[in-house]
Coordinates of C-alpha atoms in Angstrom, one line a residue:
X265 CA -165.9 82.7 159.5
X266 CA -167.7 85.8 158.5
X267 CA -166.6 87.3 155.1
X268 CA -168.2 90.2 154.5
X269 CA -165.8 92.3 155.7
X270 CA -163.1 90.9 154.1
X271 CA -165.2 91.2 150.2
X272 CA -165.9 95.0 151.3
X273 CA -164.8 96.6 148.5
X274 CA -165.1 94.2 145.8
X275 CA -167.4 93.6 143.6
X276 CA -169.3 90.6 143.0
X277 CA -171.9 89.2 140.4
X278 CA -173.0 86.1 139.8
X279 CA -172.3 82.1 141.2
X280 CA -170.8 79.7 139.8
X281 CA -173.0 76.4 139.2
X282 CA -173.5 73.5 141.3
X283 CA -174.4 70.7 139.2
X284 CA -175.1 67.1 140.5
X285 CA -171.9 65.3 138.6
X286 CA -174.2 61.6 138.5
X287 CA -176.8 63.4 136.4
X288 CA -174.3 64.6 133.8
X289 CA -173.0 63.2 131.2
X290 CA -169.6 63.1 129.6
X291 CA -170.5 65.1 126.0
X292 CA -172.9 67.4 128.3
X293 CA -170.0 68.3 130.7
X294 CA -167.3 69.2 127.8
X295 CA -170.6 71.4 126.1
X296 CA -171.3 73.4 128.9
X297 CA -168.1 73.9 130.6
X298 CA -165.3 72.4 128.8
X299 CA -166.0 74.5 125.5
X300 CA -167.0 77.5 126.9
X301 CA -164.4 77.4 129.4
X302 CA -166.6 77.9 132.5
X303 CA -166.3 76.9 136.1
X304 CA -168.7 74.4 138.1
X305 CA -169.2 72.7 141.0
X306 CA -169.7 69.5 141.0
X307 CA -171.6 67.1 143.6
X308 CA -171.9 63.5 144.7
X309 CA -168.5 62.3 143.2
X310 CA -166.6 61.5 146.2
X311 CA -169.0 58.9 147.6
X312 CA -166.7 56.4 147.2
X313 CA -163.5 57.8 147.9
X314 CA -161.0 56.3 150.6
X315 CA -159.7 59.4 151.8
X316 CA -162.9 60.5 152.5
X317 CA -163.3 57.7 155.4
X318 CA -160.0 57.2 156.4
X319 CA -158.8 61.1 156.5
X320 CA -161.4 62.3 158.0
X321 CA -162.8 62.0 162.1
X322 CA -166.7 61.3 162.9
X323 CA -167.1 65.3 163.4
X324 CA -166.4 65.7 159.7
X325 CA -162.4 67.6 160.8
X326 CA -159.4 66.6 159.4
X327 CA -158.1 63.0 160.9
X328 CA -154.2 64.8 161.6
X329 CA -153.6 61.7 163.6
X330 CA -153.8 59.3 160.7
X331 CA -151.3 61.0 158.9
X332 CA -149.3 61.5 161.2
X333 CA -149.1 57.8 161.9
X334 CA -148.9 56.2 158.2
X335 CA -147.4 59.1 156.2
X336 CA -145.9 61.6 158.9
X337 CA -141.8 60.7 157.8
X338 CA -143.0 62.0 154.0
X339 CA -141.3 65.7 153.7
X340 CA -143.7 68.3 151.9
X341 CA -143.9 71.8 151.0
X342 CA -145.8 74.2 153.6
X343 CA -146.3 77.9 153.0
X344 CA -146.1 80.9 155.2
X345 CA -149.6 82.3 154.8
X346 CA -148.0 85.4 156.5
X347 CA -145.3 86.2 154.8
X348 CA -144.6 87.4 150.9
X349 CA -142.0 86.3 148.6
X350 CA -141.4 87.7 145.6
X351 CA -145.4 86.8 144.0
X352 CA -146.1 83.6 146.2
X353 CA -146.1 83.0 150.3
X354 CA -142.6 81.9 151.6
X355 CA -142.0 78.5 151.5
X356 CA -140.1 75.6 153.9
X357 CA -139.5 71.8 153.6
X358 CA -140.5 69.9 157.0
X359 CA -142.2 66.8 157.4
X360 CA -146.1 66.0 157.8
X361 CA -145.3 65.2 161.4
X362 CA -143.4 68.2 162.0
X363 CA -146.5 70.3 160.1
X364 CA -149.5 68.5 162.4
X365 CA -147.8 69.1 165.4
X366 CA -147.7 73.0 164.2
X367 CA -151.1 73.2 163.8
X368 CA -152.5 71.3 166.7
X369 CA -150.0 73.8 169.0
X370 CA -151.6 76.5 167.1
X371 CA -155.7 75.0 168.0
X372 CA -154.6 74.1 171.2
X373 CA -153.5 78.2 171.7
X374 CA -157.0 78.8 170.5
X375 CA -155.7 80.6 167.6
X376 CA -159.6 80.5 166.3
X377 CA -159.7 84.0 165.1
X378 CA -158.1 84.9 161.9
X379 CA -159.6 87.5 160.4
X380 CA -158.0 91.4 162.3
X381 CA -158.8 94.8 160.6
X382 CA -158.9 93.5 157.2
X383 CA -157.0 89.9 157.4
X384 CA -154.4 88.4 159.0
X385 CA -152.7 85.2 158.3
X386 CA -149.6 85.3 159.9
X387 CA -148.3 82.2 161.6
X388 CA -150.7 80.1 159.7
X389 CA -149.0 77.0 157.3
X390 CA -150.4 75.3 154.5
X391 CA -149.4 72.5 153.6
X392 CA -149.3 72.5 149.3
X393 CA -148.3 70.8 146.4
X394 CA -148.0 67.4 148.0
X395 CA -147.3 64.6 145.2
X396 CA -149.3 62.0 147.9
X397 CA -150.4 59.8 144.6
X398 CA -146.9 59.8 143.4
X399 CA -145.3 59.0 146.8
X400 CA -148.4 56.2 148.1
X401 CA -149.4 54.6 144.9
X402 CA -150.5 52.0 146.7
X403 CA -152.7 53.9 148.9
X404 CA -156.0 54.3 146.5
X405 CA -157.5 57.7 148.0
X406 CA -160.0 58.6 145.2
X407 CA -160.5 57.9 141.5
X408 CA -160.6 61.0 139.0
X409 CA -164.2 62.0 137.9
X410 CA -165.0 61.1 134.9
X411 CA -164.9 64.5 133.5
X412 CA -161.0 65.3 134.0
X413 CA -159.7 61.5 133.0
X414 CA -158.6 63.0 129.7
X415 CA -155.5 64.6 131.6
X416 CA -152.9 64.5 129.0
X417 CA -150.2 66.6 131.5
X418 CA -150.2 63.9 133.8
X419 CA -150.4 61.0 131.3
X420 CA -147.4 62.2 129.6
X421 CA -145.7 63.0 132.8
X422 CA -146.1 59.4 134.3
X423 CA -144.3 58.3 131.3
X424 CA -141.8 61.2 130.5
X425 CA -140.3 64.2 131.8
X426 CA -141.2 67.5 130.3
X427 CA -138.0 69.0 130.8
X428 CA -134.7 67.3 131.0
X429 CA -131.8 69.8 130.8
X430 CA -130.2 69.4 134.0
X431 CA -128.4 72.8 134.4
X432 CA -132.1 74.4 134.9
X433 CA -133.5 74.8 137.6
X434 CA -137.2 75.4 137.4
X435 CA -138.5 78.0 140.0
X436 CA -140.7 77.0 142.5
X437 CA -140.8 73.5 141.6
X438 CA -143.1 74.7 138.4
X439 CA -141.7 71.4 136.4
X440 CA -142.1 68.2 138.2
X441 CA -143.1 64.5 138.2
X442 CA -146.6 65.3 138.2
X443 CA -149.8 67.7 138.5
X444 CA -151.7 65.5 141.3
X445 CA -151.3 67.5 144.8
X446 CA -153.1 67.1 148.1
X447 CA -153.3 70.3 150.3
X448 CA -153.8 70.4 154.0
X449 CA -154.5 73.1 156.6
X450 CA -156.4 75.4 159.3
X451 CA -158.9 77.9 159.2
X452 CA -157.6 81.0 157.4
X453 CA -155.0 79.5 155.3
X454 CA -155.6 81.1 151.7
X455 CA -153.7 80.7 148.1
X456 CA -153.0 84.3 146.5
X457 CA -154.6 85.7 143.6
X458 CA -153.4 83.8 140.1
X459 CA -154.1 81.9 137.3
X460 CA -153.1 78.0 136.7
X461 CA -149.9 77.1 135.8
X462 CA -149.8 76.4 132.2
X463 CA -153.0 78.1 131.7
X464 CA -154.3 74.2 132.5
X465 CA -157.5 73.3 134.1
X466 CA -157.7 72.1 137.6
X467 CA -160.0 70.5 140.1
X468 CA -160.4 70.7 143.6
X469 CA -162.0 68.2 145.1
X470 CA -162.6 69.2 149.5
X471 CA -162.2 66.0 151.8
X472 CA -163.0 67.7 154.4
X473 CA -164.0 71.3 154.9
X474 CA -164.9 74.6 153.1
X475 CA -163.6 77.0 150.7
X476 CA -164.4 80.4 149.5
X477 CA -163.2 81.1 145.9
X478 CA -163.2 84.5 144.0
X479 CA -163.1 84.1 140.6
X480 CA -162.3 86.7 137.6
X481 CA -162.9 85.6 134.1
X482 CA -160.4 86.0 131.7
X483 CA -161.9 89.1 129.6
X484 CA -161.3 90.9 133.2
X485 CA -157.7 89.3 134.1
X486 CA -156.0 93.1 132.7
X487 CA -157.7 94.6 135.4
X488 CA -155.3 93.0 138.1
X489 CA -152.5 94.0 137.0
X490 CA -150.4 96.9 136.6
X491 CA -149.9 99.3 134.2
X492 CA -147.3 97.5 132.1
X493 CA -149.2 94.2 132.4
X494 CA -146.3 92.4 134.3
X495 CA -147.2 91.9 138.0
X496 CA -150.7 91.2 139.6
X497 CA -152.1 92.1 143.0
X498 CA -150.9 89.7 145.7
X499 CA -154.2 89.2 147.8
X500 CA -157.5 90.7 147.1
X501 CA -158.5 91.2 150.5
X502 CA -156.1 93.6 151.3
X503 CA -156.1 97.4 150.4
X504 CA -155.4 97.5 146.6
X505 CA -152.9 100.5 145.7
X506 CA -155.4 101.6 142.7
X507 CA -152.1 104.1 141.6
X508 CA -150.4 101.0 140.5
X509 CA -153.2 98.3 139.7
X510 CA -155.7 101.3 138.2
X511 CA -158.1 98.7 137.2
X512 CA -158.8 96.5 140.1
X513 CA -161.9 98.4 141.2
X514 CA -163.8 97.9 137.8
X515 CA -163.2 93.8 138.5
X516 CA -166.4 92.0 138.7
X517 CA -166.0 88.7 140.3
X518 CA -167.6 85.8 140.9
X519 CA -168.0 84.1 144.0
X520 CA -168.0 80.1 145.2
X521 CA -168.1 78.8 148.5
X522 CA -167.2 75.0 148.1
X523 CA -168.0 72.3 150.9
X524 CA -167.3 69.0 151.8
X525 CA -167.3 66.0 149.0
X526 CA -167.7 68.7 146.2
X527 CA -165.6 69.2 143.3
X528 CA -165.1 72.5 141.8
X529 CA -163.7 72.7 137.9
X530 CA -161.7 75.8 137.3
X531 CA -161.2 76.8 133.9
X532 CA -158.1 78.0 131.5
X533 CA -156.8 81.7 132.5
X534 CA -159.3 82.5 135.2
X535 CA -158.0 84.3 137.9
X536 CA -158.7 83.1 141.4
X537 CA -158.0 83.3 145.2
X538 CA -159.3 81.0 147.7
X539 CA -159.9 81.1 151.2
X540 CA -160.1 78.0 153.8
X541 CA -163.2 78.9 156.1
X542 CA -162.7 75.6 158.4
X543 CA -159.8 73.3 158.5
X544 CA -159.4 72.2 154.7
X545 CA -157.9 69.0 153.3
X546 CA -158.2 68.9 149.4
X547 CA -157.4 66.7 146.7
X548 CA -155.8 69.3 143.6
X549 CA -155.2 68.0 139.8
X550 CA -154.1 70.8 136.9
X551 CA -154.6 69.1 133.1
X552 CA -154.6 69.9 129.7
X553 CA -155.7 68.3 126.8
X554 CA -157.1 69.5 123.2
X555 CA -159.7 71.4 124.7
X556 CA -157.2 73.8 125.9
X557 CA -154.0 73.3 124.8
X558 CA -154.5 77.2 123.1
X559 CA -153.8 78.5 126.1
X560 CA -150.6 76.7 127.1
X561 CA -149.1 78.0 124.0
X562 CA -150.4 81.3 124.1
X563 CA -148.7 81.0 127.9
X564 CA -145.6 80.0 126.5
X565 CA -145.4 82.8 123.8
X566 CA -146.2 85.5 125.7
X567 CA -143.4 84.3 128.8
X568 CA -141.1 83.7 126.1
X569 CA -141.3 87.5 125.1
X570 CA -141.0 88.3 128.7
X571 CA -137.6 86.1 129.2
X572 CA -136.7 87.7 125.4
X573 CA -137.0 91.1 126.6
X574 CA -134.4 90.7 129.6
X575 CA -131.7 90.0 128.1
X576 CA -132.2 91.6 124.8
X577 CA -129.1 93.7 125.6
X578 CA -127.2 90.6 125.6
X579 CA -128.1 89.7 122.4
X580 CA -125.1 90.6 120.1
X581 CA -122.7 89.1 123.1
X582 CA -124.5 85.4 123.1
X583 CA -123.0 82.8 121.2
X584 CA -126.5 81.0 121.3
X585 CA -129.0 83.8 122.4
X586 CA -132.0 81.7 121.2
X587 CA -130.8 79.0 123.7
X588 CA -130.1 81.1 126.5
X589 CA -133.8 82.7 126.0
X590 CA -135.0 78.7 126.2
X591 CA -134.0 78.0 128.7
X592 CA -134.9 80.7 130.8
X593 CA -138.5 79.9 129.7
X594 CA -137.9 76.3 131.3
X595 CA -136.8 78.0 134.4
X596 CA -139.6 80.2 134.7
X597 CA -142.8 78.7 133.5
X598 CA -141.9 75.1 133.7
X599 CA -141.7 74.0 130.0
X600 CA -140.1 76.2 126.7
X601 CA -140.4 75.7 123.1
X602 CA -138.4 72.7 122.3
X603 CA -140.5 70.2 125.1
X604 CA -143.8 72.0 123.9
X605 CA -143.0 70.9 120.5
X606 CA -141.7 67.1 121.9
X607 CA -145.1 66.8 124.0
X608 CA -147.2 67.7 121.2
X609 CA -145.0 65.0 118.8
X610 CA -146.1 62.2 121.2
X611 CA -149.6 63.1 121.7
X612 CA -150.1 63.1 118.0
X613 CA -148.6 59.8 117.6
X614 CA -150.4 58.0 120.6
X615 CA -153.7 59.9 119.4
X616 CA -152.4 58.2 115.5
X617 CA -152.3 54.9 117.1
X618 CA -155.8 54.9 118.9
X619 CA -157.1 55.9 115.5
X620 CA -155.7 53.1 114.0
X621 CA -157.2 50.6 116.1
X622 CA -160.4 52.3 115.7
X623 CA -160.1 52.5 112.0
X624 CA -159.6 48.7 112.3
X625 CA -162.6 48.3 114.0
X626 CA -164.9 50.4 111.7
X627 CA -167.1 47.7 111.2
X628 CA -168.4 48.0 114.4
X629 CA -167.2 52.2 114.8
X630 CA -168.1 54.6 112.0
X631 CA -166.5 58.2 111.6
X632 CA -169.8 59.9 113.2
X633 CA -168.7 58.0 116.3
X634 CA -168.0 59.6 119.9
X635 CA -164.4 58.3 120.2
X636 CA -163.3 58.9 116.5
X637 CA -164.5 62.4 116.6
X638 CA -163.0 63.0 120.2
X639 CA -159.7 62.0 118.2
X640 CA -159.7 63.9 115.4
X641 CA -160.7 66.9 117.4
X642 CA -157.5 66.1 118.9
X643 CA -155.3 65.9 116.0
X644 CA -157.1 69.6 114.5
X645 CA -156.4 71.1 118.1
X646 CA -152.8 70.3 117.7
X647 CA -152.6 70.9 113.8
X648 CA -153.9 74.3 114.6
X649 CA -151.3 74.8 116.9
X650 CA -148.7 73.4 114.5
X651 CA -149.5 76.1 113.0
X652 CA -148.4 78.4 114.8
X653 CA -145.4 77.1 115.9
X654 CA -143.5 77.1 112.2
X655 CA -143.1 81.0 112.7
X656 CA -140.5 80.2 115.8
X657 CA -137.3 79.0 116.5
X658 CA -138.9 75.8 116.2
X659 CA -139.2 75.9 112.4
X660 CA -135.5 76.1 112.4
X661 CA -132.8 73.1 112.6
X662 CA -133.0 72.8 116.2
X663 CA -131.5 68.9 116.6
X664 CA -135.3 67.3 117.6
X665 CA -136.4 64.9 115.5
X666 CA -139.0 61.7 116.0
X667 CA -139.5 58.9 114.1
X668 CA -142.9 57.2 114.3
X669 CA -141.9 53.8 113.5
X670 CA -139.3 54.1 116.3
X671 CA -141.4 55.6 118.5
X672 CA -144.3 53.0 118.6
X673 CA -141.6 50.5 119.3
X674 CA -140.7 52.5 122.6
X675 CA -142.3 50.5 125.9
X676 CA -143.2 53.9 127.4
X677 CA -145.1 55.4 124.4
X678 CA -146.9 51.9 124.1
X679 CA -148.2 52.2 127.9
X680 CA -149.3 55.7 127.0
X681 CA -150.8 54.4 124.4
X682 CA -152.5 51.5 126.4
X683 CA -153.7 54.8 129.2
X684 CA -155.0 56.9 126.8
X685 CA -157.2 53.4 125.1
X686 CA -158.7 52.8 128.1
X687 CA -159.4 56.7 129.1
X688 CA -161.1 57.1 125.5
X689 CA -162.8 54.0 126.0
X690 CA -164.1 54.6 129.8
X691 CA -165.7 58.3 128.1
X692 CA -167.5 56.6 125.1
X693 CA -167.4 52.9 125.1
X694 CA -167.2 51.3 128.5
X695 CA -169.2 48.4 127.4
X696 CA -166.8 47.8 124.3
X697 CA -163.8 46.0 124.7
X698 CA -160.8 47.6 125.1
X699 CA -157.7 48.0 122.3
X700 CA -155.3 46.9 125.1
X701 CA -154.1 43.7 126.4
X702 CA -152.2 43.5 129.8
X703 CA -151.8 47.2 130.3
X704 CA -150.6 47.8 127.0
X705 CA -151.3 48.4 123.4
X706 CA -151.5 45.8 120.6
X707 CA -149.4 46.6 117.6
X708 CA -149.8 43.9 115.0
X709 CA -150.7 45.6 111.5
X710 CA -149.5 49.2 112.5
X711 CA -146.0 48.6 110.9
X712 CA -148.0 48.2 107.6
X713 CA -150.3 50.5 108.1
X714 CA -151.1 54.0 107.0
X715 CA -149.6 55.7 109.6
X716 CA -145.8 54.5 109.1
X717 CA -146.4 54.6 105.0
X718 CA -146.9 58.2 105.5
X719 CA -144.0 58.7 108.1
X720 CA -141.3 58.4 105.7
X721 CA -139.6 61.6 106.5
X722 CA -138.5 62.6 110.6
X723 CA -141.0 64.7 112.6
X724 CA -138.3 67.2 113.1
X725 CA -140.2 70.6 112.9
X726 CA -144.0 71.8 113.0
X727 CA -144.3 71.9 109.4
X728 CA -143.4 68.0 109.3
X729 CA -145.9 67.5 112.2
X730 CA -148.6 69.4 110.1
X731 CA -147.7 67.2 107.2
X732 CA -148.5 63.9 109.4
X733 CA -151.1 65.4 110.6
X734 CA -152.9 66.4 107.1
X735 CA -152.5 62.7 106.0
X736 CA -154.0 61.0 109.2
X737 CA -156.8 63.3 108.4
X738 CA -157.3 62.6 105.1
X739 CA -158.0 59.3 105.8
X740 CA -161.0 60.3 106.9
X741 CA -162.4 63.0 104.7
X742 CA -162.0 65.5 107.7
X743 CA -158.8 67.5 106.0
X744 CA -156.8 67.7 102.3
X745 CA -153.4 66.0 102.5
X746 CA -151.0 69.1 102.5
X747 CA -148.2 65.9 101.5
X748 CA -145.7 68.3 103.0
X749 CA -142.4 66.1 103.9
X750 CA -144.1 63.4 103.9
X751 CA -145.7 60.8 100.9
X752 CA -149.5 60.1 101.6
X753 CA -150.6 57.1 99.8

């Protein structure tokens, strides 16, 4: 597909990276791009992926027939790459089945030609957002790199919901059971222009296929939108009405086209739009860990304001206007204060616990080590955060509390626990051996330990948490013990 007319108009500096992913290492990877929030492209990590063989015909197209045959009853989400709604393309329920036979009808009408005046998708679906890991666990497609194992989205969300009040109902199914997708479709199928949900990383791994991104870095991201900073342009390749996006022409972006068996990284907050040049099949992950857990609270803040601001002439009519405002944050971005503030409680406490064990094992680990210091970079992340968080409703009676001697007793925190071992381990030890024992977590000693001495009080707010915090840090030299709500010995 030729592109040149559809860039016409924009302007573009710069590639993004290709990098082969077997000569880079783990701490060179988080340096480089991880840090300083930058994208890449990443090659010869799919060698040995499944769904690379099986998903795939000898031509190097996508193998429609397979799926249709071993996964055609599953029912998925396809979007209307021709037609708007609201700030996404329309979307319909059908089943895989019901979606090949669409797009073999439309490449047996030799509907080859996608691109009229400037573009033109109508007609074309694309097939998005399918949980295929969640629904075929058994089905081993790929293994995550290396680089985005420490996922701690989709960790928590295999064992927890992030948001359980059952009269919301997110939009767009923004909240769900996890952040692992495969995407599917023809030539000319393209995502609008927008930035992650959560503000998390992803990675795109192509199957099969190629893909022209457009990326804008975050400095930039005013640009696209209008003049009161609440909507963005829509697609990038249309006409932009500079009277309401006044910006958009000074956008510099940069450009990525991504082929087969190569992984592209995309960064916190970067805007992008992508573009399938052949028929596409791609493997999609967003995650978040310490590295850029800033951004999903910055997120958060700024959508709370938003969901603030619409009702504020409600305000002196609410019985609970702080709870209204909540949970129209849940609806809307997926996530509000209150299950922020609950993620963050667990990931401290599983983070506590792999400290522990390591502490236990400092004869053999001292603090200069990889791990321990990929810990406690952890722990500051989400102090720093902590923060932040006392100056909300969240430093308020709010009903949350968390007990860490409860909580290491739950199953599901101990097989978190015995995940986020073997993650840590796989980055920086794999020749050590491993904290875990049948899939999950050893606990002998922690009931005596440090850690529940200096747990005395309820985690209940994000001063509380910051009190924790500051004494698991002390331990090690790396912070003074604040002892706030909480007795460090």
């Amino acid at each position: 597909m030729d592109t040149t007319e559809l860039k016409k108009g924009l302007k573009i500096a710069g590639q993004v990276d290709r990098v082969n992913g077997k000569l880079l290492s783990y701490s060179e990877f988080v340096e480089r791009y991880l840090v300083k929030n930058h994208p890449v492209v990443l090659t010869g990590l799919m060698d040995d992926w499944r769904a690379c063989k099986d998903w795939v015909t000898v031509n190097g197209s996508p193998n429609l027939s397979f799926f249709s045959i071993h996964f055609g009853k599953s029912e998925v989400q396809v979007a209307d790459c021709g037609y708007r709604e609201f700030t996404d393309q329309k979307r319909e329920e059908m089943s895989v089945s019901e979606f090949i036979n669409h797009w073999l009808a439309q490449s047996a009408g030799n509907h080859s030609t996608v691109v009229t005046e400037k573009y033109d998708g109508k007609s074309l679906l694309y097939l998005k957002d399918w949980h295929f890991m969640k629904e075929y666990p058994e089905y081993v497609a790929y293994a995550t790199p290396l680089f985005f194992c420490d996922d701690w989205l989709n960790l928590y969300l295999d064992k927890y919901r992030m948001h359980n009040e059952p009269d919301v109902q997110e939009s767009n199914g923004i909240s769900c059971s996890d952040y692992r997708f495969v995407y599917m479709g023809p030539k000319g199928t393209w995502t609008p222009l927008h930035a992650d949900v959560f503000r998390s990383y992803s990675w795109s791994a192509n199957v099969c296929g190629t893909k022209l991104w457009l990326f804008l870095p975050p400095p930039q991201c005013h640009l696209v939108f209008d003049r009161h900073m609440k909507s963005s342009v829509y697609n990038i390749f249309e006409e932009v009405d500079e009277s309401k996006y006044p910006g958009f022409k000074k956008a510099v972006w940069m450009e990525c086209t991504q082929g087969h068996n190569e992984v592209i990284f995309v960064p916190s907050g970067w805007y992008h739009q992508v573009l399938n040049l052949d028929d596409t099949i791609s493997i999609n992950h967003n995650w978040f860990n310490a590295y850029n857990l800033s951004w999903v609270w910055d997120l958060l803040r700024q959508d709370y304001e938003d969901a603030k601001d619409c009702i504020e002439d409600i305000r002196d009519i609410s019985d609970d206007f702080e709870g209204l405002c909540q949970r129209n944050l849940a609806a809307n971005t997926g996530m509000n204060f209150y299950d922020f503030f609950t993620f963050t409680v667990i990931m401290t406490f599983a983070n506590s616990v792999h400290l522990y064990h390591l502490m236990e094992d400092s004869k053999s680990l001292s603090n200069s080590h990889p791990r321990i210091n990929h810990i406690i970079l952890n722990l500051q992340s989400i102090r720093r955060i902590c923060l932040q968080m006392e100056s909300t409703c969240l430093g308020e009676n709010h009903g949350i509390s968390f007990d860490f001697k409860r909580t290491v007793c739950d199953p599901f925190f101990l097989e978190l626990c015995a995940v986020l071992d073997k993650t840590y381990q796989k980055l920086h030890d794999p020749c050590s051996p491993s904290c875990c024992e049948n899939g999950s977590v050893t606990l002998d000693g922690v009931e005596d330990s440090v850690f529940v001495k200096i747990s005395g009080s309820l985690v209940s707010t994000p001063e509380n948490l910051v009190g924790f915090l500051d004494c698991v840090l002390q331990k090690l030299d790396r912070t003074p013990c604040s002892k706030i709500n909480s007795s460090c010995p």
